[in-house]
Amino acid sequence: MRILINFLFSFVLLGALSACSQVPAIEEAPSTEFAVEGLHPVSASGFTAAYALPGADLPAYRKVHIEALELGNIATGTTTVNATLRRDWQMTPEREAALQQVWAQSMDSAFRGYERASSGDTTLRITAEITRVAPGRPTANTVGGGFQAMGSSQDVVEIFMEFRCYNQGSGQLLAVIRDSRTMISQSMSRTAPVAVQTMFNSWAALLHTRVSGR
């Protein structure tokens, strides 16, 4: 049995909203990973994975506290991405500041209708973290490049993100969302503003849709 929720619906691809063919639903049984927090898996979310607290009622929040993008724990593995050097993936202070600035701009735009607050039970705290960068495979939706046939030699990386929503007053975890996007490797390694902005705008817009219920 599944409990239908209005937390997740529709699908966003690179910032364009479109309707989902399935109605998102939260499973009756809690997630094994988040059993202690009481989060349940959500199906047909449009994300790679999503977990939510039943009854969290995210659309009721009209105040948000958006934290800076977390970049301190990115796993890059040992696989070499062609045409890049090790230094291309080092999180220098300059690159960290650039990525955080672009993410902040994307979230400010997506949540422009929300009041900003730093405390209180009516405030939703939203965190975001790039968790992993790994070699990827080109698709029609790869940021920074058009469709490439499977087996293409074009260099692509997959960027993995995790978003979390908390009640700012109590600190209770309300939702965890995980997703990934592919991007031309040079765009990410050089922190190309346009390509990164496109990717971040997509995530911010989709996250807003999930939080607002609209």
XYZ file of N, CA and C in Angstrom:
642
model
N 0.844 -1.191 0.000
C 0.000 0.000 0.000
C 0.877 1.237 0.000
N 0.456 2.243 -0.744
C 1.234 3.463 -0.821
C 0.388 4.661 -0.410
N 1.036 5.606 0.264
C 0.361 6.815 0.688
C 0.710 7.917 -0.301
N -0.285 8.414 -1.038
C -0.028 9.456 -2.007
C 0.302 10.753 -1.293
N 1.271 11.472 -1.828
C 1.656 12.745 -1.225
C 1.794 13.792 -2.301
N 1.629 15.042 -1.900
C 1.764 16.137 -2.861
C 3.157 16.746 -2.829
N 4.073 16.041 -2.116
C 5.440 16.534 -2.016
C 6.174 16.457 -3.348
N 5.927 15.381 -4.107
C 6.656 15.186 -5.347
C 5.690 14.990 -6.501
N 5.829 15.795 -7.540
C 5.062 15.542 -8.752
C 5.685 16.322 -9.896
N 5.416 15.914 -11.083
C 5.964 16.459 -12.331
C 7.445 16.152 -12.483
N 8.003 16.506 -13.615
C 9.398 16.196 -13.911
C 10.068 17.402 -14.536
N 11.307 17.689 -14.104
C 12.052 18.806 -14.657
C 13.272 18.266 -15.380
N 13.527 18.756 -16.563
C 14.718 18.388 -17.295
C 15.378 19.666 -17.754
N 16.554 19.970 -17.153
C 17.301 21.174 -17.473
C 16.442 22.423 -17.372
N 15.685 22.498 -16.308
C 14.926 23.696 -16.013
C 13.557 23.766 -16.636
N 13.201 22.855 -17.507
C 11.871 22.870 -18.131
C 10.972 21.897 -17.412
N 9.827 22.367 -16.906
C 8.920 21.521 -16.155
C 7.965 20.815 -17.098
N 7.725 19.545 -16.820
C 6.755 18.787 -17.598
C 6.094 17.766 -16.693
N 4.936 17.306 -17.043
C 4.159 16.414 -16.169
C 4.728 15.011 -16.174
N 4.680 14.357 -15.015
C 5.088 12.961 -14.895
C 3.970 12.060 -15.380
N 4.324 10.920 -15.909
C 3.313 9.974 -16.362
C 2.775 9.154 -15.197
N 3.475 9.184 -14.050
C 3.048 8.430 -12.881
C 2.850 9.376 -11.710
N 1.982 8.991 -10.800
C 1.749 9.791 -9.601
C 2.772 9.389 -8.545
N 3.601 10.311 -8.048
C 4.567 9.970 -7.008
C 3.862 9.435 -5.769
N 4.491 8.502 -5.099
C 3.903 7.908 -3.906
C 4.990 7.565 -2.912
N 4.650 7.634 -1.649
C 5.594 7.262 -0.602
C 5.238 5.864 -0.106
N 6.251 5.009 -0.034
C 6.012 3.626 0.366
C 5.612 3.544 1.844
N 4.867 2.521 2.167
C 4.402 2.341 3.546
C 5.551 2.000 4.480
N 6.493 1.167 3.999
C 7.621 0.752 4.841
C 8.733 1.794 4.790
N 9.366 2.088 5.924
C 10.457 3.061 5.928
C 11.692 2.537 5.203
N 12.532 3.471 4.779
C 13.793 3.106 4.149
C 14.715 2.456 5.179
N 15.443 1.438 4.768
C 16.419 0.806 5.658
C 17.495 1.804 6.059
N 17.950 2.588 5.090
C 19.016 3.555 5.351
C 18.574 4.643 6.316
N 17.309 5.073 6.200
C 16.821 6.184 7.015
C 15.714 5.743 7.979
N 15.787 4.510 8.439
C 14.763 3.984 9.350
C 14.711 4.780 10.643
N 15.870 5.157 11.170
C 15.917 5.910 12.423
C 15.230 7.259 12.265
N 15.408 7.894 11.113
C 14.805 9.198 10.865
C 13.333 9.102 10.453
N 12.887 7.871 10.151
C 11.497 7.677 9.768
C 11.172 8.067 8.348
N 12.180 8.131 7.485
C 11.943 8.496 6.087
C 11.534 7.263 5.281
N 10.644 7.477 4.321
C 10.161 6.400 3.461
C 10.580 6.663 2.013
N 10.882 5.632 1.252
C 11.213 5.833 -0.165
C 10.022 6.420 -0.915
N 10.329 7.266 -1.879
C 9.304 7.873 -2.733
C 9.521 7.381 -4.155
N 8.474 6.840 -4.762
C 8.569 6.345 -6.135
C 8.118 7.422 -7.117
N 8.555 7.275 -8.374
C 8.160 8.183 -9.455
C 8.417 9.637 -9.094
N 9.569 9.902 -8.478
C 9.863 11.255 -8.012
C 10.485 12.138 -9.079
N 11.074 11.534 -10.114
C 11.822 12.312 -11.089
C 13.285 12.451 -10.725
N 13.639 12.060 -9.499
C 15.025 12.030 -9.050
C 15.533 10.593 -9.090
N 16.840 10.428 -8.985
C 17.396 9.088 -8.895
C 16.849 8.364 -7.670
N 16.791 9.061 -6.547
C 16.236 8.493 -5.313
C 15.704 9.618 -4.452
N 14.607 9.340 -3.742
C 14.034 10.328 -2.842
C 13.423 9.622 -1.643
N 13.547 10.261 -0.486
C 13.013 9.732 0.765
C 12.339 10.883 1.501
N 11.189 10.632 2.084
C 10.452 11.695 2.761
C 9.799 11.202 4.032
N 9.600 12.128 4.954
C 8.894 11.827 6.194
C 7.401 11.968 5.956
N 6.616 10.911 6.150
C 5.170 11.027 5.953
C 4.590 12.154 6.803
N 3.757 12.967 6.187
C 3.138 14.064 6.912
C 4.017 15.280 7.082
N 5.170 15.318 6.414
C 6.074 16.463 6.564
C 5.451 17.761 6.049
N 4.594 17.664 5.034
C 3.872 18.813 4.481
C 4.827 19.947 4.106
N 5.761 19.670 3.235
C 6.718 20.684 2.801
C 6.060 21.909 2.162
N 4.967 21.746 1.412
C 4.346 22.941 0.823
C 3.847 23.957 1.845
N 3.698 23.554 3.108
C 3.232 24.485 4.136
C 4.320 25.479 4.539
N 5.578 25.165 4.248
C 6.671 26.072 4.597
C 6.730 27.223 3.591
N 6.774 28.448 4.101
C 6.900 29.615 3.237
C 8.151 30.420 3.551
N 8.974 29.895 4.464
C 10.260 30.504 4.779
C 11.345 29.451 4.548
N 12.479 29.879 4.013
C 13.572 28.943 3.770
C 14.892 29.516 4.271
N 15.744 28.604 4.670
C 17.134 28.943 4.988
C 17.980 28.064 4.083
N 18.616 28.660 3.106
C 19.378 27.913 2.103
C 20.857 27.968 2.458
N 21.431 26.833 2.755
C 22.836 26.786 3.126
C 23.737 26.782 1.895
N 24.982 27.166 2.106
C 25.966 27.172 1.022
C 26.208 25.752 0.524
N 26.466 25.615 -0.759
C 26.755 24.316 -1.356
C 27.968 23.697 -0.682
N 27.826 22.450 -0.218
C 28.908 21.733 0.443
C 29.795 21.061 -0.598
N 31.100 21.325 -0.509
C 32.040 20.809 -1.502
C 33.255 20.136 -0.862
N 33.164 19.889 0.438
C 34.341 19.398 1.141
C 34.528 17.903 1.156
N 33.560 17.154 0.617
C 33.653 15.687 0.707
C 33.406 15.011 -0.635
N 33.868 15.621 -1.711
C 33.624 15.069 -3.040
C 34.535 13.876 -3.297
N 33.928 12.748 -3.652
C 34.691 11.559 -4.021
C 34.936 11.590 -5.525
N 36.196 11.481 -5.935
C 36.526 11.493 -7.359
C 37.049 10.154 -7.838
N 37.321 9.231 -6.915
C 37.797 7.916 -7.321
C 39.180 7.970 -7.914
N 39.557 6.882 -8.557
C 40.890 6.792 -9.135
C 40.860 6.728 -10.650
N 39.658 6.691 -11.244
C 39.546 6.601 -12.692
C 39.889 7.939 -13.325
N 40.769 7.918 -14.282
C 41.182 9.142 -14.954
C 40.162 9.546 -16.010
N 39.807 10.812 -16.012
C 38.947 11.349 -17.057
C 39.840 11.886 -18.159
N 39.670 11.396 -19.373
C 40.525 11.800 -20.477
C 40.540 13.310 -20.650
N 41.680 13.819 -21.069
C 41.872 15.229 -21.402
C 41.827 16.139 -20.172
N 41.929 15.562 -18.980
C 41.979 16.382 -17.778
C 43.164 15.939 -16.932
N 43.624 16.839 -16.102
C 44.717 16.560 -15.193
C 44.189 16.508 -13.765
N 44.985 15.971 -12.862
C 44.559 15.861 -11.476
C 44.159 17.218 -10.906
N 44.908 18.248 -11.264
C 44.609 19.573 -10.728
C 43.257 20.106 -11.195
N 42.753 19.553 -12.314
C 41.453 20.004 -12.806
C 40.331 19.675 -11.838
N 40.531 18.710 -10.960
C 39.461 18.254 -10.066
C 39.726 18.618 -8.614
N 40.792 19.372 -8.373
C 41.065 19.819 -7.020
C 40.152 20.999 -6.680
N 39.554 20.955 -5.495
C 38.620 21.994 -5.091
C 39.401 23.153 -4.467
N 39.903 24.017 -5.321
C 40.646 25.183 -4.860
C 39.674 26.185 -4.248
N 40.154 27.110 -3.432
C 39.273 28.138 -2.866
C 38.536 28.922 -3.948
N 39.209 29.176 -5.073
C 38.583 29.927 -6.155
C 37.442 29.131 -6.796
N 37.674 27.849 -7.023
C 36.639 27.011 -7.632
C 35.475 26.813 -6.658
N 35.783 26.625 -5.391
C 34.735 26.457 -4.394
C 33.847 27.700 -4.332
N 34.467 28.859 -4.320
C 33.699 30.102 -4.252
C 32.831 30.281 -5.495
N 33.366 29.922 -6.659
C 32.612 30.069 -7.901
C 31.399 29.148 -7.926
N 31.578 27.894 -7.535
C 30.468 26.940 -7.523
C 29.404 27.341 -6.503
N 29.843 27.783 -5.340
C 28.882 28.192 -4.314
C 28.097 29.427 -4.749
N 28.758 30.329 -5.437
C 28.075 31.528 -5.911
C 27.005 31.181 -6.944
N 27.350 30.292 -7.874
C 26.393 29.917 -8.904
C 25.207 29.167 -8.292
N 25.483 28.276 -7.325
C 24.388 27.550 -6.674
C 23.475 28.514 -5.918
N 24.064 29.459 -5.225
C 23.267 30.438 -4.484
C 22.367 31.232 -5.424
N 22.877 31.603 -6.576
C 22.085 32.341 -7.554
C 20.925 31.491 -8.067
N 21.194 30.222 -8.330
C 20.146 29.326 -8.826
C 19.043 29.152 -7.790
N 19.410 28.959 -6.544
C 18.424 28.766 -5.493
C 17.662 30.055 -5.188
N 18.350 31.184 -5.219
C 17.671 32.460 -4.993
C 16.611 32.697 -6.053
N 16.921 32.335 -7.278
C 15.957 32.508 -8.362
C 14.790 31.540 -8.216
N 15.087 30.278 -7.928
C 14.033 29.269 -7.826
C 13.105 29.532 -6.641
N 13.654 30.016 -5.523
C 12.871 30.242 -4.308
C 12.621 31.728 -4.048
N 12.539 32.498 -5.108
C 12.374 33.944 -4.946
C 11.062 34.330 -4.267
N 10.069 33.446 -4.298
C 8.800 33.752 -3.664
C 8.751 33.427 -2.179
N 9.866 32.962 -1.621
C 9.916 32.560 -0.219
C 10.607 33.623 0.629
N 10.124 33.760 1.856
C 10.804 34.617 2.815
C 12.058 33.906 3.316
N 13.102 34.660 3.570
C 14.332 34.087 4.112
C 14.325 34.224 5.638
N 14.709 33.167 6.319
C 14.769 33.172 7.783
C 15.854 32.206 8.231
N 16.361 32.411 9.427
C 17.429 31.554 9.933
C 17.019 30.743 11.153
N 15.782 30.885 11.599
C 15.339 30.144 12.771
C 13.831 29.924 12.708
N 13.337 29.045 13.602
C 11.900 28.853 13.736
C 11.382 27.576 13.114
N 10.291 27.063 13.688
C 9.682 25.828 13.207
C 8.964 25.997 11.874
N 8.750 27.236 11.440
C 8.085 27.468 10.159
C 9.097 27.693 9.028
N 10.369 27.473 9.333
C 11.437 27.662 8.344
C 11.974 26.314 7.884
N 12.110 26.163 6.588
C 12.667 24.950 6.003
C 14.132 25.192 5.659
N 15.002 24.403 6.243
C 16.433 24.504 5.920
C 16.757 23.527 4.805
N 17.432 24.020 3.781
C 17.763 23.199 2.615
C 19.280 23.159 2.448
N 19.823 21.958 2.400
C 21.251 21.793 2.171
C 21.474 21.090 0.832
N 22.634 21.297 0.274
C 23.002 20.641 -0.987
C 24.482 20.317 -0.947
N 24.829 19.166 -1.493
C 26.224 18.733 -1.486
C 26.550 17.971 -2.761
N 27.657 18.326 -3.393
C 28.192 17.496 -4.469
C 28.946 16.360 -3.793
N 28.470 15.145 -3.986
C 29.043 13.998 -3.277
C 30.083 13.238 -4.091
N 29.950 13.296 -5.430
C 30.858 12.489 -6.245
C 30.951 13.047 -7.655
N 32.125 12.924 -8.245
C 32.356 13.231 -9.659
C 33.018 12.019 -10.274
N 32.413 11.466 -11.325
C 32.933 10.239 -11.931
C 32.775 10.303 -13.447
N 33.573 9.540 -14.175
C 33.384 9.484 -15.634
C 31.966 9.040 -15.962
N 31.358 9.668 -16.949
C 29.994 9.326 -17.321
C 29.873 8.963 -18.786
N 28.635 8.734 -19.240
C 28.367 8.420 -20.638
C 27.487 9.505 -21.218
N 27.795 9.977 -22.407
C 27.017 11.060 -23.005
C 25.586 10.652 -23.320
N 24.673 11.576 -23.114
C 23.272 11.372 -23.450
C 22.755 12.626 -24.140
N 21.500 12.597 -24.544
C 20.897 13.760 -25.189
C 20.801 14.933 -24.231
N 20.899 14.672 -22.933
C 20.732 15.729 -21.937
C 22.032 16.139 -21.265
N 23.167 15.687 -21.792
C 24.447 16.063 -21.218
C 24.645 17.567 -21.323
N 24.955 18.200 -20.201
C 25.138 19.641 -20.168
C 26.435 20.021 -20.874
N 26.354 20.970 -21.781
C 27.539 21.447 -22.488
C 27.789 20.773 -23.818
N 26.911 19.861 -24.215
C 27.096 19.186 -25.488
C 25.825 18.535 -25.961
N 25.707 18.317 -27.242
C 24.536 17.669 -27.803
C 24.602 16.164 -27.670
N 23.642 15.495 -28.259
C 23.572 14.038 -28.172
C 24.791 13.398 -28.817
N 25.334 12.424 -28.138
C 26.458 11.643 -28.650
C 26.078 10.169 -28.593
N 26.360 9.458 -29.643
C 26.016 8.032 -29.677
C 26.797 7.277 -28.620
N 26.232 6.190 -28.158
C 26.913 5.363 -27.181
C 28.251 4.928 -27.758
N 29.263 4.961 -26.918
C 30.591 4.608 -27.380
C 31.357 5.798 -27.900
N 30.765 6.996 -27.794
C 31.446 8.195 -28.240
C 32.698 8.426 -27.412
N 33.681 9.081 -28.000
C 34.920 9.375 -27.292
C 34.841 10.710 -26.559
N 33.702 11.395 -26.684
C 33.574 12.677 -26.008
C 33.672 12.472 -24.499
N 34.434 13.333 -23.839
C 34.676 13.181 -22.418
C 33.532 13.776 -21.613
N 32.941 12.949 -20.781
C 31.777 13.340 -19.992
C 31.986 12.899 -18.553
N 31.559 13.740 -17.606
C 31.591 13.358 -16.201
C 30.167 13.375 -15.660
N 29.933 12.575 -14.632
C 28.639 12.542 -13.970
C 28.792 13.191 -12.608
N 27.937 14.175 -12.349
C 27.970 14.928 -11.104
C 26.835 14.430 -10.208
N 27.168 13.968 -9.014
C 26.182 13.431 -8.083
C 25.916 14.459 -6.977
N 24.626 14.686 -6.707
C 24.232 15.660 -5.686
C 23.299 15.024 -4.667
N 23.341 15.544 -3.456
C 22.381 15.148 -2.427
C 21.799 16.404 -1.798
N 20.473 16.439 -1.700
C 19.759 17.551 -1.077
C 19.066 17.037 0.179
N 19.032 17.864 1.209
C 18.328 17.502 2.431
C 17.477 18.675 2.897
N 16.305 18.355 3.428
C 15.394 19.359 3.960
C 15.159 19.081 5.435
N 15.257 20.123 6.257
C 15.078 20.003 7.697
C 14.081 21.046 8.191
N 13.420 20.733 9.281
C 12.717 21.763 10.021
C 13.775 22.537 10.784
N 13.898 23.820 10.500
C 14.990 24.595 11.082
C 14.886 24.688 12.598
N 13.671 24.755 13.137
C 13.516 24.896 14.574
C 13.884 23.644 15.343
N 13.360 22.510 14.912
C 13.584 21.248 15.633
C 14.809 20.487 15.139
N 15.245 20.793 13.923
C 16.358 20.053 13.336
C 15.949 18.724 12.734
N 14.660 18.430 12.711
C 14.194 17.140 12.200
C 14.419 17.042 10.695
N 14.963 15.903 10.278
C 15.166 15.645 8.860
C 13.839 15.283 8.222
N 13.465 15.994 7.160
C 12.181 15.800 6.506
C 12.285 15.089 5.165
N 13.403 15.264 4.476
C 13.542 14.650 3.149
C 15.004 14.572 2.753
N 15.329 13.532 2.001
C 16.654 13.365 1.391
C 16.432 13.035 -0.074
N 17.118 13.761 -0.941
C 16.966 13.567 -2.381
C 18.344 13.390 -2.997
N 18.477 12.419 -3.896
C 19.745 12.180 -4.583
C 19.514 12.147 -6.085
N 20.433 12.760 -6.797
C 20.281 12.823 -8.243
C 21.645 13.022 -8.886
N 21.699 12.897 -10.214
C 22.954 13.125 -10.928
C 22.666 13.727 -12.295
N 23.663 14.408 -12.837
C 23.606 14.974 -14.179
C 24.941 14.684 -14.858
N 24.922 14.565 -16.168
C 26.175 14.425 -16.916
C 26.536 15.761 -17.551
N 27.835 15.990 -17.653
C 28.347 17.257 -18.167
C 29.644 17.006 -18.916
N 29.883 17.808 -19.954
C 31.169 17.746 -20.636
C 32.267 18.026 -19.613
N 33.282 17.162 -19.571
C 34.273 17.225 -18.497
C 34.988 18.563 -18.427
N 35.296 19.165 -19.557
C 36.015 20.433 -19.529
C 35.192 21.532 -18.885
N 33.864 21.461 -19.059
C 33.002 22.478 -18.460
C 33.066 22.417 -16.948
N 33.094 21.210 -16.393
C 33.130 21.075 -14.947
C 34.528 21.311 -14.403
N 35.540 20.762 -15.064
C 36.898 20.898 -14.544
C 37.364 22.343 -14.575
N 36.838 23.122 -15.513
C 37.212 24.536 -15.614
C 36.158 25.449 -14.987
N 35.122 24.830 -14.403
C 34.035 25.575 -13.779
C 33.472 26.609 -14.745
N 33.144 26.161 -15.948
C 32.560 27.053 -16.942
C 31.224 27.576 -16.426
N 31.084 28.873 -16.231
C 29.885 29.426 -15.585
C 28.581 29.074 -16.281
N 28.528 29.143 -17.613
C 27.278 28.916 -18.315
C 26.803 27.482 -18.137
N 27.706 26.519 -18.329
C 27.328 25.113 -18.209
C 26.941 24.762 -16.778
N 27.705 25.237 -15.811
C 27.399 24.956 -14.413
C 26.085 25.613 -14.022
N 25.848 26.829 -14.498
C 24.591 27.514 -14.203
C 23.404 26.726 -14.754
N 23.551 26.187 -15.960
C 22.478 25.385 -16.549
C 22.172 24.172 -15.687
N 23.206 23.492 -15.249
C 23.027 22.308 -14.419
C 22.400 22.669 -13.079
N 22.906 23.690 -12.427
C 22.386 24.081 -11.122
C 20.963 24.624 -11.218
N 20.668 25.374 -12.282
C 19.302 25.876 -12.467
C 18.304 24.725 -12.556
N 18.709 23.665 -13.252
C 17.848 22.498 -13.401
C 17.520 21.890 -12.052
N 18.536 21.682 -11.239
C 18.327 21.090 -9.919
C 17.510 22.010 -9.017
N 17.829 23.294 -9.017
C 17.123 24.227 -8.142
C 15.645 24.309 -8.507
N 15.346 24.339 -9.803
C 13.955 24.411 -10.244
C 13.188 23.158 -9.857
N 13.810 21.997 -10.028
C 13.156 20.744 -9.669
C 12.951 20.654 -8.162
N 13.946 21.096 -7.404
C 13.830 21.061 -5.956
C 12.699 21.974 -5.487
N 12.588 23.145 -6.099
C 11.494 24.054 -5.751
C 10.142 23.409 -6.022
N 10.021 22.702 -7.152
C 8.766 22.043 -7.483
C 8.398 21.021 -6.412
N 9.391 20.280 -5.939
C 9.133 19.253 -4.937
C 8.737 19.877 -3.603
N 9.415 20.940 -3.223
C 9.156 21.578 -1.936
C 7.812 22.310 -1.950
N 7.545 23.030 -3.014
C 6.341 23.860 -3.073
C 5.072 23.066 -3.346
N 5.220 21.884 -3.974
C 4.049 21.094 -4.344
C 3.318 21.660 -5.555
N 4.002 22.540 -6.305
C 3.382 23.134 -7.490
C 4.239 22.884 -8.715
